[in-house]
Amino acid sequence: MDNSLSSGSSSSTTNKLDRVLGDGPMCHCSRGTKLTKSWTDANPGRRFFRCEAHGFISWADREEASGWQKVSLIEARDQIRRCNGEISRLKASITELNRGLFVAGDVSHTTSAVSQEGIDKEHEFNRLREESLKSTEREKMYRQFLVLSWGGFFIVTAIIITAMKH
């Protein structure tokens, strides 16, 4: 198992649920640790105990994600980052447009058009995010179906071969 959080991009999240579940082992500095989720390429979605002063202490999960699960988590993380980046760019663009309109003095009429454009972009973004999530779920279902159908195929083949031998 890889005990490193330094490969790929180093990121982690601590949410309210993790903090409730936290309170893991003590750090060597005698401070308490919090349960945190790693979002590195090497350990996407894997939970670990983290000291506020020293960082990583130990893994909370027994197994690390591997295979298609790891790839899916990394793809989802990257897609979320791209979407968050797009949201930030759109907000910056709206702010810049509003500043430009304020300077021009024609704030009353055009601000509502810019605001409506921003709202339309946000709705479009939300629609695309929802479609992406649905697509990811469909892909997951197809993969599960493929695995199950291959498993069934092997079982049926084994039964037929066994029956033909007797």
Short mmCIF file of N, CA and C in Angstrom, two decimals:
data_model
loop_
_atom_site.label_atom_id
_atom_site.label_comp_id
_atom_site.label_asym_id
_atom_site.label_seq_id
_atom_site.Cartn_x
_atom_site.Cartn_y
_atom_site.Cartn_z
N MET A 1 0.82 -1.18 0.00
CA MET A 1 0.00 0.00 0.00
C MET A 1 0.86 1.24 0.00
N ASP A 2 0.41 2.25 -0.69
CA ASP A 2 1.16 3.49 -0.76
C ASP A 2 0.74 4.40 0.39
N ASN A 3 1.68 4.75 1.24
CA ASN A 3 1.39 5.62 2.37
C ASN A 3 1.69 7.07 2.06
N SER A 4 1.87 7.39 0.80
CA SER A 4 2.26 8.74 0.42
C SER A 4 1.06 9.50 -0.10
N LEU A 5 0.99 10.74 0.25
CA LEU A 5 -0.04 11.61 -0.30
C LEU A 5 0.57 12.60 -1.28
N SER A 6 1.86 12.46 -1.60
CA SER A 6 2.54 13.47 -2.38
C SER A 6 2.46 13.24 -3.87
N SER A 7 2.09 12.05 -4.33
CA SER A 7 2.06 11.83 -5.77
C SER A 7 0.82 12.47 -6.36
N GLY A 8 0.94 12.90 -7.62
CA GLY A 8 -0.18 13.59 -8.26
C GLY A 8 -0.37 14.94 -7.60
N SER A 9 -1.58 15.40 -7.64
CA SER A 9 -1.84 16.65 -6.95
C SER A 9 -2.19 16.32 -5.51
N SER A 10 -1.71 17.12 -4.61
CA SER A 10 -1.97 16.82 -3.20
C SER A 10 -3.17 17.62 -2.75
N SER A 11 -4.23 16.93 -2.48
CA SER A 11 -5.41 17.61 -1.98
C SER A 11 -6.18 16.67 -1.09
N SER A 12 -6.94 17.28 -0.19
CA SER A 12 -7.78 16.50 0.70
C SER A 12 -8.92 17.36 1.14
N THR A 13 -9.97 16.72 1.62
CA THR A 13 -11.12 17.45 2.12
C THR A 13 -11.52 16.92 3.47
N THR A 14 -12.01 17.81 4.29
CA THR A 14 -12.58 17.42 5.58
C THR A 14 -13.97 18.02 5.61
N ASN A 15 -14.99 17.20 5.63
CA ASN A 15 -16.33 17.74 5.70
C ASN A 15 -16.91 17.49 7.08
N LYS A 16 -18.12 18.00 7.32
CA LYS A 16 -18.73 17.89 8.65
C LYS A 16 -18.89 16.44 9.06
N LEU A 17 -19.29 15.57 8.13
CA LEU A 17 -19.46 14.16 8.46
C LEU A 17 -18.13 13.55 8.88
N ASP A 18 -17.06 13.87 8.15
CA ASP A 18 -15.75 13.34 8.51
C ASP A 18 -15.32 13.82 9.90
N ARG A 19 -15.60 15.09 10.22
CA ARG A 19 -15.21 15.59 11.53
C ARG A 19 -15.98 14.87 12.63
N VAL A 20 -17.24 14.52 12.38
CA VAL A 20 -18.02 13.79 13.37
C VAL A 20 -17.44 12.40 13.55
N LEU A 21 -17.04 11.77 12.43
CA LEU A 21 -16.49 10.43 12.49
C LEU A 21 -15.03 10.44 12.94
N GLY A 22 -14.39 11.60 12.94
CA GLY A 22 -12.95 11.73 13.21
C GLY A 22 -12.53 11.29 14.59
N ASP A 23 -11.66 12.07 15.18
CA ASP A 23 -11.11 11.76 16.49
C ASP A 23 -10.40 10.40 16.46
N GLY A 24 -9.44 10.31 15.56
CA GLY A 24 -8.70 9.06 15.40
C GLY A 24 -7.52 8.99 16.36
N PRO A 25 -6.47 8.30 15.95
CA PRO A 25 -5.30 8.11 16.82
C PRO A 25 -4.61 9.44 17.11
N MET A 26 -3.89 9.49 18.20
CA MET A 26 -3.14 10.69 18.57
C MET A 26 -1.88 10.77 17.71
N CYS A 27 -1.50 11.99 17.38
CA CYS A 27 -0.25 12.23 16.66
C CYS A 27 0.92 12.11 17.65
N HIS A 28 2.12 11.97 17.13
CA HIS A 28 3.29 11.89 18.00
C HIS A 28 3.50 13.18 18.79
N CYS A 29 2.85 14.27 18.38
CA CYS A 29 2.94 15.53 19.10
C CYS A 29 1.84 15.66 20.16
N SER A 30 1.07 14.58 20.36
CA SER A 30 0.00 14.50 21.35
C SER A 30 -1.25 15.29 20.99
N ARG A 31 -1.36 15.68 19.75
CA ARG A 31 -2.57 16.35 19.28
C ARG A 31 -3.51 15.30 18.71
N GLY A 32 -4.81 15.62 18.75
CA GLY A 32 -5.80 14.73 18.15
C GLY A 32 -5.74 14.81 16.63
N THR A 33 -6.32 13.85 15.97
CA THR A 33 -6.33 13.84 14.50
C THR A 33 -7.77 13.90 14.01
N LYS A 34 -7.93 14.31 12.78
CA LYS A 34 -9.24 14.39 12.12
C LYS A 34 -9.26 13.42 10.96
N LEU A 35 -10.42 12.89 10.68
CA LEU A 35 -10.60 12.01 9.54
C LEU A 35 -10.76 12.89 8.31
N THR A 36 -9.94 12.65 7.31
CA THR A 36 -9.89 13.48 6.11
C THR A 36 -9.89 12.57 4.89
N LYS A 37 -10.34 13.10 3.74
CA LYS A 37 -10.38 12.31 2.52
C LYS A 37 -9.32 12.81 1.55
N SER A 38 -8.50 11.90 1.06
CA SER A 38 -7.44 12.21 0.10
C SER A 38 -8.03 12.31 -1.30
N TRP A 39 -7.54 13.29 -2.08
CA TRP A 39 -7.94 13.38 -3.48
C TRP A 39 -6.70 13.40 -4.39
N THR A 40 -5.65 12.71 -3.96
CA THR A 40 -4.47 12.61 -4.80
C THR A 40 -4.71 11.57 -5.90
N ASP A 41 -3.87 11.58 -6.92
CA ASP A 41 -4.00 10.58 -7.98
C ASP A 41 -3.73 9.18 -7.45
N ALA A 42 -2.82 9.06 -6.50
CA ALA A 42 -2.45 7.75 -5.97
C ALA A 42 -3.53 7.17 -5.05
N ASN A 43 -4.27 8.02 -4.34
CA ASN A 43 -5.23 7.54 -3.33
C ASN A 43 -6.54 8.32 -3.39
N PRO A 44 -7.24 8.33 -4.52
CA PRO A 44 -8.46 9.13 -4.62
C PRO A 44 -9.57 8.57 -3.73
N GLY A 45 -10.17 9.45 -2.95
CA GLY A 45 -11.31 9.07 -2.12
C GLY A 45 -10.94 8.27 -0.88
N ARG A 46 -9.67 8.06 -0.65
CA ARG A 46 -9.24 7.24 0.49
C ARG A 46 -9.18 8.11 1.75
N ARG A 47 -9.70 7.59 2.85
CA ARG A 47 -9.76 8.35 4.09
C ARG A 47 -8.51 8.09 4.95
N PHE A 48 -8.06 9.16 5.62
CA PHE A 48 -6.89 9.04 6.47
C PHE A 48 -7.02 9.97 7.67
N PHE A 49 -6.23 9.69 8.70
CA PHE A 49 -6.20 10.54 9.87
C PHE A 49 -5.10 11.58 9.66
N ARG A 50 -5.44 12.84 9.99
CA ARG A 50 -4.54 13.95 9.70
C ARG A 50 -4.38 14.81 10.95
N CYS A 51 -3.13 15.08 11.29
CA CYS A 51 -2.81 16.01 12.37
C CYS A 51 -2.76 17.41 11.76
N GLU A 52 -3.32 18.40 12.45
CA GLU A 52 -3.31 19.77 11.93
C GLU A 52 -1.89 20.30 11.76
N ALA A 53 -0.97 19.85 12.61
CA ALA A 53 0.41 20.34 12.56
C ALA A 53 1.30 19.52 11.63
N HIS A 54 1.12 18.19 11.59
CA HIS A 54 2.05 17.32 10.88
C HIS A 54 1.46 16.62 9.65
N GLY A 55 0.18 16.77 9.41
CA GLY A 55 -0.43 16.16 8.23
C GLY A 55 -0.76 14.70 8.44
N PHE A 56 -0.44 13.87 7.43
CA PHE A 56 -0.81 12.46 7.41
C PHE A 56 -0.29 11.72 8.64
N ILE A 57 -1.17 10.91 9.27
CA ILE A 57 -0.78 10.07 10.41
C ILE A 57 -0.93 8.60 10.04
N SER A 58 -2.14 8.19 9.63
CA SER A 58 -2.35 6.80 9.22
C SER A 58 -3.63 6.69 8.40
N TRP A 59 -3.74 5.60 7.65
CA TRP A 59 -4.93 5.36 6.83
C TRP A 59 -6.08 4.90 7.70
N ALA A 60 -7.27 5.38 7.39
CA ALA A 60 -8.49 4.93 8.07
C ALA A 60 -9.10 3.78 7.28
N ASP A 61 -8.91 3.79 5.97
CA ASP A 61 -9.44 2.73 5.10
C ASP A 61 -8.47 1.57 5.07
N ARG A 62 -9.00 0.37 5.05
CA ARG A 62 -8.13 -0.81 5.00
C ARG A 62 -7.55 -1.03 3.61
N GLU A 63 -8.35 -0.73 2.60
CA GLU A 63 -7.90 -0.96 1.23
C GLU A 63 -7.94 0.34 0.45
N GLU A 64 -7.05 0.42 -0.52
CA GLU A 64 -7.06 1.58 -1.39
C GLU A 64 -7.88 1.27 -2.64
N ALA A 65 -8.40 2.32 -3.27
CA ALA A 65 -9.14 2.13 -4.50
C ALA A 65 -8.19 1.63 -5.58
N SER A 66 -8.67 0.73 -6.43
CA SER A 66 -7.82 0.23 -7.50
C SER A 66 -8.67 -0.01 -8.74
N GLY A 67 -8.00 -0.19 -9.83
CA GLY A 67 -8.67 -0.52 -11.08
C GLY A 67 -9.60 0.60 -11.53
N TRP A 68 -10.75 0.18 -12.05
CA TRP A 68 -11.68 1.15 -12.61
C TRP A 68 -12.25 2.08 -11.55
N GLN A 69 -12.31 1.64 -10.29
CA GLN A 69 -12.82 2.51 -9.23
C GLN A 69 -11.89 3.72 -9.05
N LYS A 70 -10.60 3.44 -9.06
CA LYS A 70 -9.62 4.51 -8.91
C LYS A 70 -9.71 5.47 -10.10
N VAL A 71 -9.81 4.92 -11.30
CA VAL A 71 -9.91 5.74 -12.50
C VAL A 71 -11.17 6.60 -12.45
N SER A 72 -12.29 6.00 -12.03
CA SER A 72 -13.55 6.75 -11.95
C SER A 72 -13.47 7.87 -10.93
N LEU A 73 -12.86 7.60 -9.79
CA LEU A 73 -12.73 8.65 -8.77
C LEU A 73 -11.86 9.79 -9.27
N ILE A 74 -10.76 9.46 -9.94
CA ILE A 74 -9.88 10.50 -10.46
C ILE A 74 -10.60 11.31 -11.54
N GLU A 75 -11.33 10.62 -12.42
CA GLU A 75 -12.08 11.33 -13.47
C GLU A 75 -13.14 12.24 -12.86
N ALA A 76 -13.85 11.76 -11.84
CA ALA A 76 -14.88 12.57 -11.19
C ALA A 76 -14.25 13.78 -10.51
N ARG A 77 -13.13 13.56 -9.81
CA ARG A 77 -12.43 14.67 -9.16
C ARG A 77 -12.01 15.72 -10.18
N ASP A 78 -11.42 15.28 -11.30
CA ASP A 78 -10.96 16.22 -12.32
C ASP A 78 -12.13 16.97 -12.96
N GLN A 79 -13.23 16.27 -13.17
CA GLN A 79 -14.41 16.91 -13.76
C GLN A 79 -14.97 17.96 -12.80
N ILE A 80 -15.03 17.66 -11.52
CA ILE A 80 -15.50 18.62 -10.53
C ILE A 80 -14.58 19.84 -10.52
N ARG A 81 -13.28 19.61 -10.58
CA ARG A 81 -12.33 20.73 -10.60
C ARG A 81 -12.52 21.59 -11.84
N ARG A 82 -12.73 20.95 -13.01
CA ARG A 82 -12.97 21.72 -14.23
C ARG A 82 -14.24 22.55 -14.10
N CYS A 83 -15.29 21.95 -13.58
CA CYS A 83 -16.56 22.66 -13.40
C CYS A 83 -16.41 23.82 -12.42
N ASN A 84 -15.72 23.60 -11.32
CA ASN A 84 -15.49 24.68 -10.35
C ASN A 84 -14.66 25.80 -10.98
N GLY A 85 -13.70 25.44 -11.80
CA GLY A 85 -12.91 26.45 -12.50
C GLY A 85 -13.76 27.26 -13.46
N GLU A 86 -14.65 26.59 -14.17
CA GLU A 86 -15.56 27.27 -15.10
C GLU A 86 -16.50 28.21 -14.34
N ILE A 87 -17.00 27.76 -13.19
CA ILE A 87 -17.85 28.62 -12.36
C ILE A 87 -17.08 29.87 -11.93
N SER A 88 -15.83 29.67 -11.49
CA SER A 88 -15.01 30.81 -11.07
C SER A 88 -14.78 31.77 -12.22
N ARG A 89 -14.49 31.24 -13.40
CA ARG A 89 -14.27 32.11 -14.56
C ARG A 89 -15.54 32.88 -14.92
N LEU A 90 -16.69 32.19 -14.86
CA LEU A 90 -17.96 32.87 -15.18
C LEU A 90 -18.27 33.95 -14.16
N LYS A 91 -18.04 33.68 -12.88
CA LYS A 91 -18.28 34.70 -11.85
C LYS A 91 -17.35 35.89 -12.06
N ALA A 92 -16.08 35.62 -12.38
CA ALA A 92 -15.13 36.71 -12.63
C ALA A 92 -15.57 37.52 -13.85
N SER A 93 -16.05 36.84 -14.86
CA SER A 93 -16.52 37.51 -16.07
C SER A 93 -17.73 38.40 -15.76
N ILE A 94 -18.65 37.89 -14.99
CA ILE A 94 -19.84 38.67 -14.61
C ILE A 94 -19.42 39.89 -13.80
N THR A 95 -18.50 39.68 -12.85
CA THR A 95 -18.02 40.80 -12.04
C THR A 95 -17.37 41.86 -12.91
N GLU A 96 -16.55 41.42 -13.85
CA GLU A 96 -15.87 42.34 -14.75
C GLU A 96 -16.87 43.08 -15.63
N LEU A 97 -17.84 42.37 -16.14
CA LEU A 97 -18.87 43.01 -16.97
C LEU A 97 -19.67 44.03 -16.16
N ASN A 98 -20.02 43.66 -14.93
CA ASN A 98 -20.76 44.59 -14.08
C ASN A 98 -19.93 45.83 -13.78
N ARG A 99 -18.63 45.65 -13.54
CA ARG A 99 -17.75 46.79 -13.30
C ARG A 99 -17.70 47.70 -14.52
N GLY A 100 -17.58 47.09 -15.69
CA GLY A 100 -17.54 47.86 -16.93
C GLY A 100 -18.84 48.61 -17.16
N LEU A 101 -19.95 48.00 -16.84
CA LEU A 101 -21.24 48.66 -17.02
C LEU A 101 -21.41 49.81 -16.03
N PHE A 102 -20.92 49.61 -14.83
CA PHE A 102 -21.02 50.66 -13.82
C PHE A 102 -20.21 51.87 -14.24
N VAL A 103 -19.03 51.63 -14.80
CA VAL A 103 -18.18 52.72 -15.26
C VAL A 103 -18.84 53.44 -16.43
N ALA A 104 -19.48 52.68 -17.32
CA ALA A 104 -20.13 53.27 -18.48
C ALA A 104 -21.36 54.08 -18.09
N GLY A 105 -21.95 53.81 -16.94
CA GLY A 105 -23.09 54.58 -16.48
C GLY A 105 -24.43 54.01 -16.91
N ASP A 106 -24.45 53.02 -17.79
CA ASP A 106 -25.71 52.44 -18.26
C ASP A 106 -26.00 51.17 -17.46
N VAL A 107 -26.05 51.30 -16.17
CA VAL A 107 -26.19 50.15 -15.29
C VAL A 107 -27.61 49.61 -15.29
N SER A 108 -28.58 50.45 -15.31
CA SER A 108 -29.96 50.02 -15.10
C SER A 108 -30.44 49.00 -16.12
N HIS A 109 -30.26 49.26 -17.39
CA HIS A 109 -30.80 48.36 -18.42
C HIS A 109 -29.90 47.16 -18.67
N THR A 110 -28.61 47.40 -18.80
CA THR A 110 -27.70 46.34 -19.20
C THR A 110 -27.33 45.40 -18.07
N THR A 111 -27.41 45.85 -16.82
CA THR A 111 -27.08 44.97 -15.70
C THR A 111 -28.03 43.80 -15.64
N SER A 112 -29.31 44.08 -15.89
CA SER A 112 -30.28 42.97 -15.87
C SER A 112 -29.99 41.99 -17.00
N ALA A 113 -29.53 42.48 -18.16
CA ALA A 113 -29.20 41.58 -19.27
C ALA A 113 -27.99 40.73 -18.91
N VAL A 114 -26.97 41.34 -18.29
CA VAL A 114 -25.78 40.60 -17.88
C VAL A 114 -26.15 39.60 -16.80
N SER A 115 -26.96 40.03 -15.83
CA SER A 115 -27.39 39.12 -14.77
C SER A 115 -28.17 37.95 -15.34
N GLN A 116 -29.04 38.23 -16.29
CA GLN A 116 -29.82 37.16 -16.92
C GLN A 116 -28.90 36.21 -17.68
N GLU A 117 -27.89 36.77 -18.35
CA GLU A 117 -26.93 35.94 -19.07
C GLU A 117 -26.18 35.04 -18.09
N GLY A 118 -25.78 35.61 -16.94
CA GLY A 118 -25.10 34.82 -15.91
C GLY A 118 -26.01 33.73 -15.37
N ILE A 119 -27.27 34.06 -15.15
CA ILE A 119 -28.23 33.06 -14.66
C ILE A 119 -28.42 31.96 -15.70
N ASP A 120 -28.52 32.37 -16.97
CA ASP A 120 -28.65 31.37 -18.05
C ASP A 120 -27.43 30.46 -18.10
N LYS A 121 -26.24 31.04 -17.95
CA LYS A 121 -25.01 30.23 -17.97
C LYS A 121 -25.00 29.28 -16.77
N GLU A 122 -25.44 29.77 -15.62
CA GLU A 122 -25.47 28.91 -14.43
C GLU A 122 -26.46 27.77 -14.61
N HIS A 123 -27.63 28.07 -15.20
CA HIS A 123 -28.60 27.00 -15.47
C HIS A 123 -28.02 25.98 -16.45
N GLU A 124 -27.35 26.47 -17.48
CA GLU A 124 -26.73 25.58 -18.46
C GLU A 124 -25.66 24.73 -17.79
N PHE A 125 -24.86 25.36 -16.95
CA PHE A 125 -23.83 24.62 -16.22
C PHE A 125 -24.44 23.54 -15.35
N ASN A 126 -25.50 23.89 -14.61
CA ASN A 126 -26.17 22.90 -13.75
C ASN A 126 -26.76 21.76 -14.56
N ARG A 127 -27.32 22.09 -15.73
CA ARG A 127 -27.88 21.06 -16.61
C ARG A 127 -26.77 20.13 -17.10
N LEU A 128 -25.63 20.71 -17.49
CA LEU A 128 -24.51 19.90 -17.96
C LEU A 128 -23.93 19.05 -16.84
N ARG A 129 -23.85 19.60 -15.64
CA ARG A 129 -23.35 18.83 -14.49
C ARG A 129 -24.28 17.65 -14.22
N GLU A 130 -25.60 17.89 -14.28
CA GLU A 130 -26.57 16.82 -14.04
C GLU A 130 -26.45 15.74 -15.12
N GLU A 131 -26.30 16.16 -16.38
CA GLU A 131 -26.11 15.19 -17.46
C GLU A 131 -24.84 14.38 -17.25
N SER A 132 -23.79 15.05 -16.81
CA SER A 132 -22.52 14.37 -16.55
C SER A 132 -22.68 13.33 -15.46
N LEU A 133 -23.37 13.69 -14.39
CA LEU A 133 -23.59 12.74 -13.29
C LEU A 133 -24.41 11.54 -13.77
N LYS A 134 -25.44 11.82 -14.57
CA LYS A 134 -26.26 10.73 -15.10
C LYS A 134 -25.41 9.82 -16.00
N SER A 135 -24.56 10.44 -16.81
CA SER A 135 -23.70 9.68 -17.70
C SER A 135 -22.74 8.80 -16.90
N THR A 136 -22.20 9.35 -15.82
CA THR A 136 -21.29 8.58 -14.97
C THR A 136 -22.02 7.40 -14.34
N GLU A 137 -23.25 7.63 -13.89
CA GLU A 137 -24.04 6.54 -13.30
C GLU A 137 -24.34 5.46 -14.34
N ARG A 138 -24.70 5.89 -15.56
CA ARG A 138 -24.96 4.91 -16.63
C ARG A 138 -23.71 4.10 -16.92
N GLU A 139 -22.57 4.77 -16.99
CA GLU A 139 -21.31 4.07 -17.25
C GLU A 139 -21.04 3.05 -16.15
N LYS A 140 -21.29 3.43 -14.92
CA LYS A 140 -21.08 2.52 -13.80
C LYS A 140 -22.00 1.30 -13.93
N MET A 141 -23.26 1.54 -14.29
CA MET A 141 -24.21 0.43 -14.47
C MET A 141 -23.76 -0.49 -15.60
N TYR A 142 -23.30 0.09 -16.72
CA TYR A 142 -22.84 -0.72 -17.84
C TYR A 142 -21.64 -1.58 -17.45
N ARG A 143 -20.74 -1.00 -16.70
CA ARG A 143 -19.57 -1.77 -16.24
C ARG A 143 -20.00 -2.92 -15.35
N GLN A 144 -20.93 -2.65 -14.43
CA GLN A 144 -21.41 -3.70 -13.54
C GLN A 144 -22.11 -4.80 -14.35
N PHE A 145 -22.92 -4.39 -15.33
CA PHE A 145 -23.61 -5.35 -16.17
C PHE A 145 -22.59 -6.21 -16.93
N LEU A 146 -21.56 -5.57 -17.46
CA LEU A 146 -20.54 -6.30 -18.20
C LEU A 146 -19.84 -7.33 -17.32
N VAL A 147 -19.47 -6.93 -16.12
CA VAL A 147 -18.81 -7.85 -15.19
C VAL A 147 -19.74 -9.01 -14.84
N LEU A 148 -20.99 -8.68 -14.52
CA LEU A 148 -21.94 -9.73 -14.16
C LEU A 148 -22.23 -10.67 -15.33
N SER A 149 -22.36 -10.12 -16.53
CA SER A 149 -22.66 -10.99 -17.67
C SER A 149 -21.48 -11.91 -17.98
N TRP A 150 -20.25 -11.41 -17.85
CA TRP A 150 -19.09 -12.28 -18.05
C TRP A 150 -19.02 -13.35 -16.99
N GLY A 151 -19.33 -12.97 -15.75
CA GLY A 151 -19.35 -13.95 -14.67
C GLY A 151 -20.39 -15.03 -14.95
N GLY A 152 -21.58 -14.62 -15.39
CA GLY A 152 -22.62 -15.58 -15.74
C GLY A 152 -22.19 -16.48 -16.89
N PHE A 153 -21.54 -15.89 -17.88
CA PHE A 153 -21.06 -16.66 -19.02
C PHE A 153 -20.10 -17.76 -18.56
N PHE A 154 -19.16 -17.39 -17.69
CA PHE A 154 -18.20 -18.39 -17.20
C PHE A 154 -18.87 -19.48 -16.38
N ILE A 155 -19.84 -19.10 -15.59
CA ILE A 155 -20.55 -20.10 -14.77
C ILE A 155 -21.33 -21.06 -15.66
N VAL A 156 -22.06 -20.54 -16.62
CA VAL A 156 -22.84 -21.39 -17.53
C VAL A 156 -21.90 -22.29 -18.33
N THR A 157 -20.78 -21.74 -18.80
CA THR A 157 -19.82 -22.54 -19.55
C THR A 157 -19.27 -23.67 -18.68
N ALA A 158 -18.95 -23.37 -17.44
CA ALA A 158 -18.44 -24.40 -16.53
C ALA A 158 -19.49 -25.49 -16.29
N ILE A 159 -20.74 -25.09 -16.14
CA ILE A 159 -21.81 -26.08 -15.95
C ILE A 159 -21.96 -26.99 -17.17
N ILE A 160 -21.91 -26.39 -18.35
CA ILE A 160 -22.03 -27.18 -19.58
C ILE A 160 -20.87 -28.15 -19.73
N ILE A 161 -19.66 -27.67 -19.48
CA ILE A 161 -18.47 -28.54 -19.58
C ILE A 161 -18.56 -29.67 -18.57
N THR A 162 -18.97 -29.35 -17.35
CA THR A 162 -19.11 -30.38 -16.31
C THR A 162 -20.16 -31.40 -16.70
N ALA A 163 -21.28 -30.92 -17.25
CA ALA A 163 -22.35 -31.84 -17.67
C ALA A 163 -21.90 -32.74 -18.83
N MET A 164 -21.09 -32.19 -19.73
CA MET A 164 -20.63 -32.98 -20.88
C MET A 164 -19.62 -34.05 -20.47
N LYS A 165 -18.88 -33.80 -19.38
CA LYS A 165 -17.90 -34.79 -18.92
C LYS A 165 -18.60 -36.00 -18.29
N HIS A 166 -19.77 -35.82 -17.72
CA HIS A 166 -20.49 -36.91 -17.04
C HIS A 166 -21.38 -37.58 -17.98
#
